[in-house]
Amino acid sequence: MAQISRSRSKASNSKKTTTEGKPKVVKSNGKLPTKTFEFPLMKGTVGPDVVDVRTLYKEHGVFTYDPGFMSTASCQSAITYIDGDAGELLYRGYDIADLAANASFLESCYLLLYGELPQLSELENFENIVNHHTMVHEQVHTFYHGFRPDAHPMAILCGVTGALASFYHDSLDINNPRHREVSAFRIIAKMPTLVAMAYKYSIGQPFMYPDNALSYPGNFLRMMFAVPTEDYEVNPIVERAMDRIFILHADHEQNASTSTVRLAGSSGANPFACIAAGVASLWGPAHGGANEAVLEMLAEIGTVENIPAYIEQVKDKLNPTRLMGFGHRVYKNFDPRAQIMRETCHEVLNDLGINDPMLEVAMELERIALSDPYFVERKLYPNVDFYSGIILRAIGIPTNMFTCIFALSRTVGWISHWMEMIGEEQQKIGRPRQLYTGAKRRAFTPLGKR
Ligand code: CMC
């Protein structure tokens, strides 16, 4: 049992509302008698214990206050585990470094969806199913033509992902486990097609149909870079790097976009609508949009001589600029994905014979930041987005497509969480409460008397 003490005075006395709309925090003078609440303590397989406060309001008439979910577990999950202090990331118990080194993305997808690594026959069957769902309905093409060619590809992706719900009525019964599974296959298989189409549309080239003989990343690269008039050969180095980027982004427990998917899905919304909500949430620069922002930042810095001035700028409290690709809500140590991404970045650039001055700026920026007390004290380390952009750039993917690649990779995580949530016996609609700071009840004044 966990115990929480509070002043015996009414809940409204512990946090009072001022007329300016800001909550006034009333501190106990230390003399008031306190009341002790008892709550069950829940234990996971690893990680901090969780105080189960579900009965708090019903029994004691108060809410908890935790904007940003700094101390709140919003659900139970058996998919992904992060130890932010140790810099550890596990998919279904398997270390991300082992998966990135030894598994394919589709193998990791199977693991995330079903909880176990597949046998060879299971993997082949899964690959076959995904391969045979890669095409989108021909009419989806017309949606693209409704967008301006200079539209951000994430704007297009938000729209076309949600639009899929209008085509696959045969798998939209969310209470039917088989429908949920088919929807998962469809969305995982079609996402690379939708992303590549967004790119092709933006550069005015014809859409490339998927080629089911290719691997998942190979097919994506072909849909991105091939043209109907020429043969296209997938570069195996680029194919492996792409696959690794997909694995590293595949899931990350209850991040903003996954929580968005869960919240949208908790109302019973169809999976395509939920994934579209996830895409929208991912777009922000504090989340998936950071990879695009990192390259913009590196371009702005330009050369290593300009780094110290830039560092001073991000440390300045009056300046909203942040060092993009640095810091994480959960990791207070190296993001394990960043380490793998860093190695992959060197490998890809070496293998492709690319000498990118941005890599030099990134490495020097990392070195300076990691020895600066501002970043050391706040435990700010490079995150997954710090090096991914340089790899994507080396592969030939334009900056504005980076967040789409993240969305493509994270789709399996989103759909796995959605399936886990819908499959729960006592699944409830997500409905947070609030600390109201607005006006109290007041009389309406007719227009002429205001
Ligand atoms: N540059 C400079 N200062 C920073 C940074 C940064 N990137 N990140 C955090 N800080 C400072 C922040 O100003 C604050 O300082 P103080 O205590 O003096 O007020 C302190 O560190 C704690 O920051 P916070 O904003 O309270 O931390 P948070 O957990 O709410 O935010 C974050 C996490 C990822 C949004 C933030 O670190 C950030 O904005 N980073 C840059 C954007 C980025 O790279 N995002 C990708 C995250 S990884 C991929 C993903 O999950 O999508």
Coordinates of C-alpha atoms and ligand atoms in Angstrom, one line a residue:
M1 CA 0.0 0.0 0.0
A2 CA 1.2 3.5 -0.8
Q3 CA 0.2 6.4 1.5
I4 CA -0.4 9.9 0.5
S5 CA -1.0 12.6 3.1
R6 CA -2.9 15.9 2.6
S7 CA -4.3 18.7 4.6
R8 CA -7.7 17.8 6.2
S9 CA -9.1 21.1 4.9
K10 CA -11.3 20.8 1.7
A11 CA -9.6 20.0 -1.6
S12 CA -10.5 23.5 -2.8
N13 CA -8.4 25.0 0.0
S14 CA -5.2 23.2 -1.0
K15 CA -5.3 24.8 -4.5
K16 CA -7.3 28.0 -4.7
T17 CA -8.2 29.8 -7.9
T18 CA -7.4 33.5 -8.3
T19 CA -9.5 35.8 -10.4
E20 CA -6.6 36.1 -12.8
G21 CA -7.1 32.5 -13.8
K22 CA -3.9 31.2 -12.2
P23 CA -4.2 28.5 -9.6
K24 CA -3.0 29.7 -6.2
V25 CA -1.1 27.0 -4.3
V26 CA -1.9 27.2 -0.6
K27 CA 0.9 25.8 1.4
S28 CA 0.1 24.0 4.7
N29 CA 1.4 25.9 7.7
G30 CA 2.5 22.6 9.2
K31 CA -0.1 22.7 12.0
L32 CA -3.1 21.4 10.1
P33 CA -4.0 17.9 10.8
T34 CA -3.4 15.6 7.9
K35 CA -5.4 12.8 6.4
T36 CA -3.8 9.7 5.1
F37 CA -5.1 7.9 2.0
E38 CA -4.2 4.4 1.3
F39 CA -3.8 3.1 -2.2
P40 CA -2.7 -0.2 -3.7
L41 CA 0.8 -0.3 -5.1
M42 CA 1.1 -2.0 -8.5
K43 CA 4.3 -3.7 -9.6
G44 CA 5.4 -4.2 -13.1
T45 CA 8.0 -6.8 -14.2
V46 CA 10.7 -4.1 -14.1
G47 CA 10.6 -0.4 -13.5
P48 CA 9.2 1.9 -10.8
D49 CA 6.1 0.8 -8.8
V50 CA 2.9 2.5 -9.6
V51 CA 0.4 4.0 -7.1
D52 CA -3.1 3.0 -8.2
V53 CA -5.1 6.2 -7.6
R54 CA -8.2 5.2 -9.6
T55 CA -10.5 5.4 -6.6
L56 CA -9.1 8.7 -5.3
Y57 CA -11.9 11.0 -6.7
K58 CA -14.7 8.6 -5.9
E59 CA -13.6 8.1 -2.3
H60 CA -12.0 11.4 -1.5
G61 CA -13.3 14.0 -4.0
V62 CA -9.9 15.2 -5.2
F63 CA -8.0 14.8 -8.5
T64 CA -4.3 14.4 -9.0
Y65 CA -2.5 17.1 -11.1
D66 CA 0.1 16.0 -13.5
P67 CA 0.2 17.9 -16.8
G68 CA 2.7 16.4 -19.2
F69 CA 2.3 13.1 -17.4
M70 CA 5.5 13.5 -15.5
S71 CA 4.6 11.0 -12.8
T72 CA 1.6 9.3 -14.3
A73 CA 1.3 5.8 -15.9
S74 CA -1.6 6.1 -18.3
C75 CA -2.0 2.4 -19.0
Q76 CA -0.5 -1.0 -18.5
S77 CA 1.6 -2.3 -21.4
A78 CA 3.7 -5.3 -22.2
I79 CA 5.2 -4.0 -25.4
T80 CA 8.2 -1.8 -24.8
Y81 CA 10.3 -1.0 -21.7
I82 CA 12.6 2.0 -21.3
D83 CA 15.0 2.5 -18.4
G84 CA 15.9 6.2 -19.0
D85 CA 18.7 6.3 -16.4
A86 CA 20.4 3.2 -17.7
G87 CA 19.8 4.2 -21.4
E88 CA 18.0 0.9 -22.0
L89 CA 15.3 0.2 -24.6
L90 CA 13.7 -3.2 -24.9
Y91 CA 11.1 -4.4 -27.4
R92 CA 9.2 -7.3 -25.8
G93 CA 12.3 -7.8 -23.6
Y94 CA 14.8 -7.8 -26.4
D95 CA 17.5 -5.1 -26.4
I96 CA 17.2 -2.6 -29.3
A97 CA 20.9 -3.0 -30.1
D98 CA 20.5 -6.8 -30.6
L99 CA 17.4 -6.2 -32.8
A100 CA 19.2 -3.5 -34.9
A101 CA 22.2 -5.8 -35.4
N102 CA 20.5 -9.1 -36.0
A103 CA 16.8 -8.7 -36.9
S104 CA 15.0 -7.3 -39.9
F105 CA 12.3 -4.6 -39.5
L106 CA 9.5 -7.0 -40.4
E107 CA 10.9 -9.5 -37.8
S108 CA 10.7 -6.6 -35.2
C109 CA 7.2 -5.8 -36.4
Y110 CA 6.1 -9.4 -35.8
L111 CA 7.7 -9.2 -32.3
L112 CA 6.0 -6.0 -31.4
L113 CA 2.6 -7.2 -32.7
Y114 CA 2.6 -10.8 -31.3
G115 CA 5.1 -10.6 -28.4
E116 CA 7.5 -13.3 -29.6
L117 CA 10.2 -13.5 -32.3
P118 CA 8.9 -15.5 -35.2
Q119 CA 10.0 -18.9 -36.4
L120 CA 11.2 -18.9 -40.0
S121 CA 7.9 -20.1 -41.4
E122 CA 6.0 -17.5 -39.3
L123 CA 8.3 -14.8 -40.6
E124 CA 7.9 -15.9 -44.2
N125 CA 4.2 -16.0 -43.8
F126 CA 4.1 -12.5 -42.2
E127 CA 6.4 -11.1 -44.9
N128 CA 4.1 -12.6 -47.6
I129 CA 1.0 -11.1 -46.0
V130 CA 2.6 -7.6 -45.7
N131 CA 3.9 -7.8 -49.3
H132 CA 0.4 -8.6 -50.6
H133 CA -1.1 -5.5 -48.9
T134 CA 1.3 -2.9 -50.2
M135 CA -0.8 -1.5 -52.9
V136 CA -3.4 1.2 -52.1
H137 CA -6.8 1.5 -53.7
E138 CA -6.3 3.2 -57.1
Q139 CA -8.7 5.9 -56.0
V140 CA -6.3 6.9 -53.2
H141 CA -4.2 8.5 -56.0
T142 CA -6.9 11.1 -56.5
F143 CA -6.6 12.4 -52.9
Y144 CA -3.0 13.3 -53.6
H145 CA -4.0 15.5 -56.5
G146 CA -6.1 17.5 -54.2
F147 CA -3.1 18.8 -52.3
R148 CA -0.9 21.6 -53.4
P149 CA 2.4 20.2 -54.8
D150 CA 4.3 22.3 -52.2
A151 CA 2.3 20.9 -49.3
H152 CA 4.3 19.5 -46.5
P153 CA 4.4 15.7 -46.9
M154 CA 3.2 15.3 -43.3
A155 CA 0.1 17.3 -44.1
I156 CA -0.6 14.9 -47.0
L157 CA 0.2 11.9 -44.8
C158 CA -2.3 13.0 -42.1
G159 CA -5.0 13.2 -44.7
V160 CA -4.4 10.1 -46.7
T161 CA -3.8 7.8 -43.7
G162 CA -7.2 8.8 -42.3
A163 CA -8.7 8.4 -45.8
L164 CA -7.9 4.7 -45.8
A165 CA -10.8 4.1 -43.5
S166 CA -13.1 4.9 -46.4
F167 CA -11.8 1.9 -48.4
Y168 CA -11.5 -1.0 -46.0
H169 CA -14.9 -1.4 -44.5
D170 CA -14.4 -5.2 -44.4
S171 CA -12.0 -4.9 -41.5
L172 CA -13.3 -2.0 -39.5
D173 CA -15.1 -3.9 -36.7
I174 CA -12.8 -3.1 -33.9
N175 CA -14.4 -5.7 -31.6
N176 CA -13.4 -8.5 -34.0
P177 CA -9.8 -9.6 -33.3
R178 CA -9.3 -10.8 -36.9
H179 CA -10.5 -7.4 -38.3
R180 CA -8.0 -5.7 -36.0
E181 CA -5.2 -7.9 -37.3
V182 CA -6.1 -7.3 -40.9
S183 CA -6.1 -3.6 -40.3
A184 CA -2.7 -3.9 -38.7
F185 CA -1.4 -5.7 -41.8
R186 CA -2.9 -3.2 -44.1
I187 CA -1.6 -0.1 -42.3
I188 CA 2.0 -1.5 -41.9
A189 CA 2.1 -2.6 -45.6
K190 CA 0.6 0.6 -47.1
M191 CA 2.5 3.2 -45.1
P192 CA 5.6 3.0 -47.2
T193 CA 3.5 3.3 -50.3
L194 CA 1.7 6.4 -49.0
V195 CA 4.9 8.0 -47.8
A196 CA 6.7 7.4 -51.2
M197 CA 3.6 8.8 -53.0
A198 CA 3.7 12.0 -51.0
Y199 CA 7.3 12.4 -52.1
K200 CA 6.6 11.6 -55.8
Y201 CA 3.7 14.0 -55.8
S202 CA 5.9 16.8 -54.3
I203 CA 8.5 16.5 -57.1
G204 CA 6.0 15.9 -59.9
Q205 CA 7.1 12.4 -60.8
P206 CA 4.7 9.5 -61.4
F207 CA 3.8 7.3 -58.5
M208 CA 5.7 4.0 -58.5
Y209 CA 3.7 0.9 -57.7
P210 CA 5.1 -1.4 -55.1
D211 CA 7.2 -4.4 -56.2
N212 CA 6.4 -7.4 -54.0
A213 CA 9.6 -9.2 -54.9
L214 CA 11.6 -6.7 -52.9
S215 CA 12.2 -6.4 -49.1
Y216 CA 10.2 -3.9 -47.1
P217 CA 13.0 -1.3 -47.1
G218 CA 14.0 -2.1 -50.7
N219 CA 10.5 -1.7 -51.9
F220 CA 10.2 1.7 -50.1
L221 CA 13.5 2.9 -51.7
R222 CA 12.3 1.8 -55.1
M223 CA 9.0 3.6 -54.7
M224 CA 10.9 6.7 -53.6
F225 CA 13.7 6.8 -56.2
A226 CA 12.8 4.7 -59.2
V227 CA 11.1 6.2 -62.3
P228 CA 9.0 4.1 -64.8
T229 CA 11.4 4.8 -67.6
E230 CA 14.5 3.2 -66.0
D231 CA 15.6 0.1 -64.2
Y232 CA 16.3 0.6 -60.5
E233 CA 18.6 -1.5 -58.4
V234 CA 18.4 -1.3 -54.6
N235 CA 21.7 -0.5 -53.0
P236 CA 22.1 -3.2 -50.2
I237 CA 24.0 -0.8 -47.9
V238 CA 21.2 1.8 -48.2
E239 CA 18.6 -1.0 -47.8
R240 CA 20.1 -2.2 -44.6
A241 CA 20.5 1.3 -43.2
M242 CA 16.9 2.1 -44.0
D243 CA 15.8 -1.1 -42.3
R244 CA 17.8 -0.2 -39.2
I245 CA 16.3 3.3 -39.1
F246 CA 12.8 1.6 -39.2
I247 CA 13.7 -0.7 -36.4
L248 CA 15.1 2.1 -34.2
H249 CA 11.9 4.1 -34.6
A250 CA 9.4 1.3 -34.4
D251 CA 8.2 1.8 -30.8
H252 CA 9.0 3.9 -27.7
E253 CA 6.2 3.1 -25.2
Q254 CA 3.8 5.9 -24.2
N255 CA 5.3 8.8 -26.1
A256 CA 3.1 11.7 -27.3
S257 CA 2.0 10.1 -30.6
T258 CA 1.4 6.6 -29.2
S259 CA -0.6 8.1 -26.3
T260 CA -2.6 10.1 -28.9
V261 CA -3.3 6.9 -30.8
R262 CA -4.4 5.2 -27.6
L263 CA -6.6 8.1 -26.6
A264 CA -8.2 8.4 -30.0
G265 CA -8.7 4.6 -30.1
S266 CA -10.2 4.6 -26.6
S267 CA -13.4 6.1 -28.0
G268 CA -13.8 3.3 -30.4
A269 CA -12.5 5.2 -33.5
N270 CA -11.3 3.0 -36.4
P271 CA -7.6 2.2 -36.6
F272 CA -6.9 4.3 -39.7
A273 CA -8.3 7.4 -37.9
C274 CA -6.2 6.6 -34.9
I275 CA -3.0 6.3 -36.9
A276 CA -3.8 9.6 -38.6
A277 CA -4.1 11.1 -35.1
G278 CA -0.7 9.6 -34.3
V279 CA 0.8 11.1 -37.5
A280 CA -0.5 14.6 -36.5
S281 CA 0.9 14.3 -33.0
L282 CA 4.3 13.1 -34.3
W283 CA 4.6 16.1 -36.6
G284 CA 5.6 18.6 -33.8
P285 CA 9.2 19.6 -33.5
A286 CA 9.4 18.4 -29.8
H287 CA 8.6 14.9 -31.1
G288 CA 9.1 13.4 -34.6
G289 CA 9.6 16.8 -36.3
A290 CA 12.9 17.1 -34.5
N291 CA 14.8 15.1 -37.1
E292 CA 13.9 17.7 -39.7
A293 CA 14.7 20.5 -37.2
V294 CA 18.2 19.0 -36.6
L295 CA 19.2 19.4 -40.2
E296 CA 17.8 22.9 -40.3
M297 CA 19.9 23.7 -37.2
L298 CA 23.1 22.1 -38.6
A299 CA 22.6 24.1 -41.9
E300 CA 22.1 27.3 -39.9
I301 CA 25.2 26.7 -37.8
G302 CA 27.1 26.0 -41.1
T303 CA 30.7 25.5 -39.8
V304 CA 32.3 24.3 -36.6
E305 CA 33.5 27.9 -35.7
N306 CA 29.9 29.0 -35.3
I307 CA 29.1 26.3 -32.7
P308 CA 30.1 28.1 -29.5
A309 CA 27.9 31.1 -30.4
Y310 CA 25.0 28.7 -31.1
I311 CA 25.5 26.9 -27.8
E312 CA 25.3 30.2 -26.0
Q313 CA 22.1 30.9 -27.8
V314 CA 20.4 27.7 -26.7
K315 CA 21.6 28.2 -23.1
D316 CA 20.1 31.7 -22.9
K317 CA 16.8 31.5 -21.0
L318 CA 15.4 34.4 -22.9
N319 CA 15.9 32.6 -26.2
P320 CA 13.4 29.9 -27.1
T321 CA 16.0 28.1 -29.4
R322 CA 16.8 24.6 -28.3
L323 CA 19.5 22.3 -29.3
M324 CA 17.5 20.0 -31.6
G325 CA 18.2 16.3 -31.3
F326 CA 19.2 16.8 -27.7
G327 CA 17.3 15.9 -24.5
H328 CA 14.5 13.5 -23.8
R329 CA 11.7 13.2 -21.3
V330 CA 12.7 9.7 -20.3
Y331 CA 16.4 9.3 -21.2
K332 CA 18.6 10.9 -18.6
N333 CA 21.6 9.1 -20.1
F334 CA 22.5 8.4 -23.7
D335 CA 19.6 7.4 -25.9
P336 CA 20.6 3.9 -27.0
R337 CA 19.1 4.6 -30.4
A338 CA 21.3 7.6 -30.8
Q339 CA 24.4 5.4 -30.3
I340 CA 23.3 2.9 -33.0
M341 CA 22.3 5.8 -35.3
R342 CA 25.7 7.4 -34.8
E343 CA 27.5 4.1 -35.8
T344 CA 25.1 3.6 -38.7
C345 CA 25.7 7.2 -39.9
H346 CA 29.5 6.6 -40.1
E347 CA 29.0 3.2 -41.8
V348 CA 26.7 4.6 -44.4
L349 CA 28.7 7.7 -45.2
N350 CA 31.9 5.6 -45.5
D351 CA 30.3 2.9 -47.6
L352 CA 28.7 5.4 -49.9
G353 CA 31.9 7.5 -50.0
I354 CA 30.1 10.6 -48.9
N355 CA 32.0 13.4 -47.1
D356 CA 29.2 15.5 -45.5
P357 CA 30.4 18.6 -43.7
M358 CA 27.2 18.4 -41.6
L359 CA 28.5 15.3 -40.0
E360 CA 31.6 17.2 -38.9
V361 CA 29.4 20.0 -37.4
A362 CA 27.2 17.4 -35.7
M363 CA 30.1 15.5 -34.1
E364 CA 31.7 18.7 -32.8
L365 CA 28.4 20.0 -31.6
E366 CA 27.9 16.8 -29.7
R367 CA 31.4 16.9 -28.2
I368 CA 31.1 20.5 -27.0
A369 CA 27.6 20.0 -25.6
L370 CA 28.5 16.9 -23.7
S371 CA 31.3 18.7 -21.9
D372 CA 29.2 21.9 -21.2
P373 CA 27.9 22.1 -17.6
Y374 CA 24.5 23.3 -18.9
F375 CA 23.9 20.0 -20.7
V376 CA 25.7 17.8 -18.2
E377 CA 23.7 19.2 -15.2
R378 CA 20.4 18.7 -17.0
K379 CA 21.4 15.3 -18.3
L380 CA 20.8 16.3 -21.9
Y381 CA 22.2 13.8 -24.4
P382 CA 21.8 13.3 -28.1
N383 CA 18.6 11.5 -28.9
V384 CA 17.5 9.3 -31.9
D385 CA 17.0 12.3 -34.1
F386 CA 20.4 13.8 -33.8
Y387 CA 22.1 11.5 -36.4
S388 CA 19.2 10.0 -38.3
G389 CA 18.8 13.1 -40.5
I390 CA 22.4 12.9 -41.7
I391 CA 21.9 9.3 -42.8
L392 CA 18.6 10.1 -44.5
R393 CA 20.3 13.0 -46.3
A394 CA 23.1 10.6 -47.5
I395 CA 20.5 8.2 -48.8
G396 CA 19.0 11.1 -50.8
I397 CA 15.8 11.7 -48.8
P398 CA 14.9 15.4 -48.6
T399 CA 14.6 17.0 -45.2
N400 CA 10.9 17.6 -45.3
M401 CA 10.4 13.8 -45.7
F402 CA 12.2 12.9 -42.5
T403 CA 9.2 13.0 -40.2
C404 CA 7.2 10.8 -42.7
I405 CA 10.0 8.2 -42.4
F406 CA 9.6 8.3 -38.6
A407 CA 5.8 7.9 -39.0
L408 CA 6.2 5.0 -41.4
S409 CA 8.5 3.3 -38.8
R410 CA 6.4 4.1 -35.8
T411 CA 3.2 2.8 -37.4
V412 CA 3.8 -0.7 -36.1
G413 CA 4.3 0.7 -32.6
W414 CA 1.1 2.7 -32.8
I415 CA -1.0 -0.2 -34.1
S416 CA 0.5 -2.7 -31.6
H417 CA -0.5 -0.3 -28.7
W418 CA -3.9 0.2 -30.3
M419 CA -4.4 -3.6 -30.5
E420 CA -3.2 -4.1 -27.0
M421 CA -5.6 -1.5 -25.7
I422 CA -8.6 -2.7 -27.6
G423 CA -7.9 -6.2 -26.5
E424 CA -8.1 -5.3 -22.8
E425 CA -11.1 -6.7 -21.0
Q426 CA -11.9 -3.5 -19.1
Q427 CA -10.9 -1.0 -21.7
K428 CA -12.3 2.5 -20.9
I429 CA -12.5 5.7 -22.8
G430 CA -9.6 8.0 -21.9
R431 CA -11.0 11.1 -20.2
P432 CA -8.6 13.2 -18.1
R433 CA -9.9 15.7 -15.5
Q434 CA -8.7 19.3 -15.0
L435 CA -8.0 22.0 -12.5
Y436 CA -10.5 24.6 -13.5
T437 CA -9.1 28.2 -13.4
G438 CA -11.9 30.0 -15.2
A439 CA -14.7 32.3 -14.1
K440 CA -17.1 31.0 -11.5
R441 CA -20.9 30.9 -12.4
R442 CA -22.0 34.5 -13.2
A443 CA -25.2 36.1 -14.6
F444 CA -25.5 36.7 -18.3
T445 CA -25.5 40.3 -19.3
P446 CA -27.5 41.2 -22.4
L447 CA -25.5 42.7 -25.3
G448 CA -26.8 46.2 -24.9
K449 CA -25.9 46.3 -21.1
R450 CA -22.3 45.1 -21.3
Ligands
CMC1 N1 18.3 22.4 -25.7 C1 18.5 23.2 -24.6 N2 17.9 23.1 -23.4 C2 17.1 22.0 -23.2 C3 16.9 21.1 -24.3 C4 17.5 21.3 -25.5 N3 17.3 20.4 -26.5 N4 16.1 20.1 -23.8 C5 15.8 20.4 -22.5 N5 16.5 21.6 -22.2 C6 16.5 22.2 -20.9 C7 15.2 23.0 -20.6 O1 15.3 24.3 -21.0 C8 15.1 22.8 -19.1 O2 16.0 23.7 -18.5 P1 15.6 24.4 -17.1 O3 15.6 23.3 -16.1 O4 16.7 25.4 -16.8 O5 14.3 25.1 -17.2 C9 15.6 21.4 -18.8 O6 16.5 21.2 -19.9 C10 14.5 20.4 -18.8 O7 13.8 20.5 -20.0 P2 12.2 20.2 -20.2 O8 11.7 20.9 -21.4 O9 11.5 20.3 -18.9 O10 12.2 18.6 -20.5 P3 11.1 17.8 -21.2 O11 11.2 16.4 -20.7 O12 9.8 18.4 -21.0 O13 11.4 17.9 -22.8 C11 12.2 17.4 -24.9 C12 12.0 16.8 -23.5 C13 12.6 16.2 -25.8 C14 10.9 17.9 -25.5 C15 13.3 18.5 -24.9 O14 14.5 17.9 -24.4 C16 13.5 19.1 -26.3 O15 12.7 20.0 -26.6 N6 14.5 18.6 -27.1 C17 14.7 19.1 -28.4 C18 13.7 18.5 -29.4 C19 14.0 17.1 -29.7 O16 15.2 16.7 -30.0 N7 13.0 16.2 -29.6 C20 13.1 14.8 -30.0 C21 12.9 13.9 -28.9 S1 13.4 12.2 -29.2 C22 12.4 11.7 -30.5 C23 11.0 11.6 -30.1 O17 10.7 11.0 -29.0 O18 10.1 12.0 -30.8

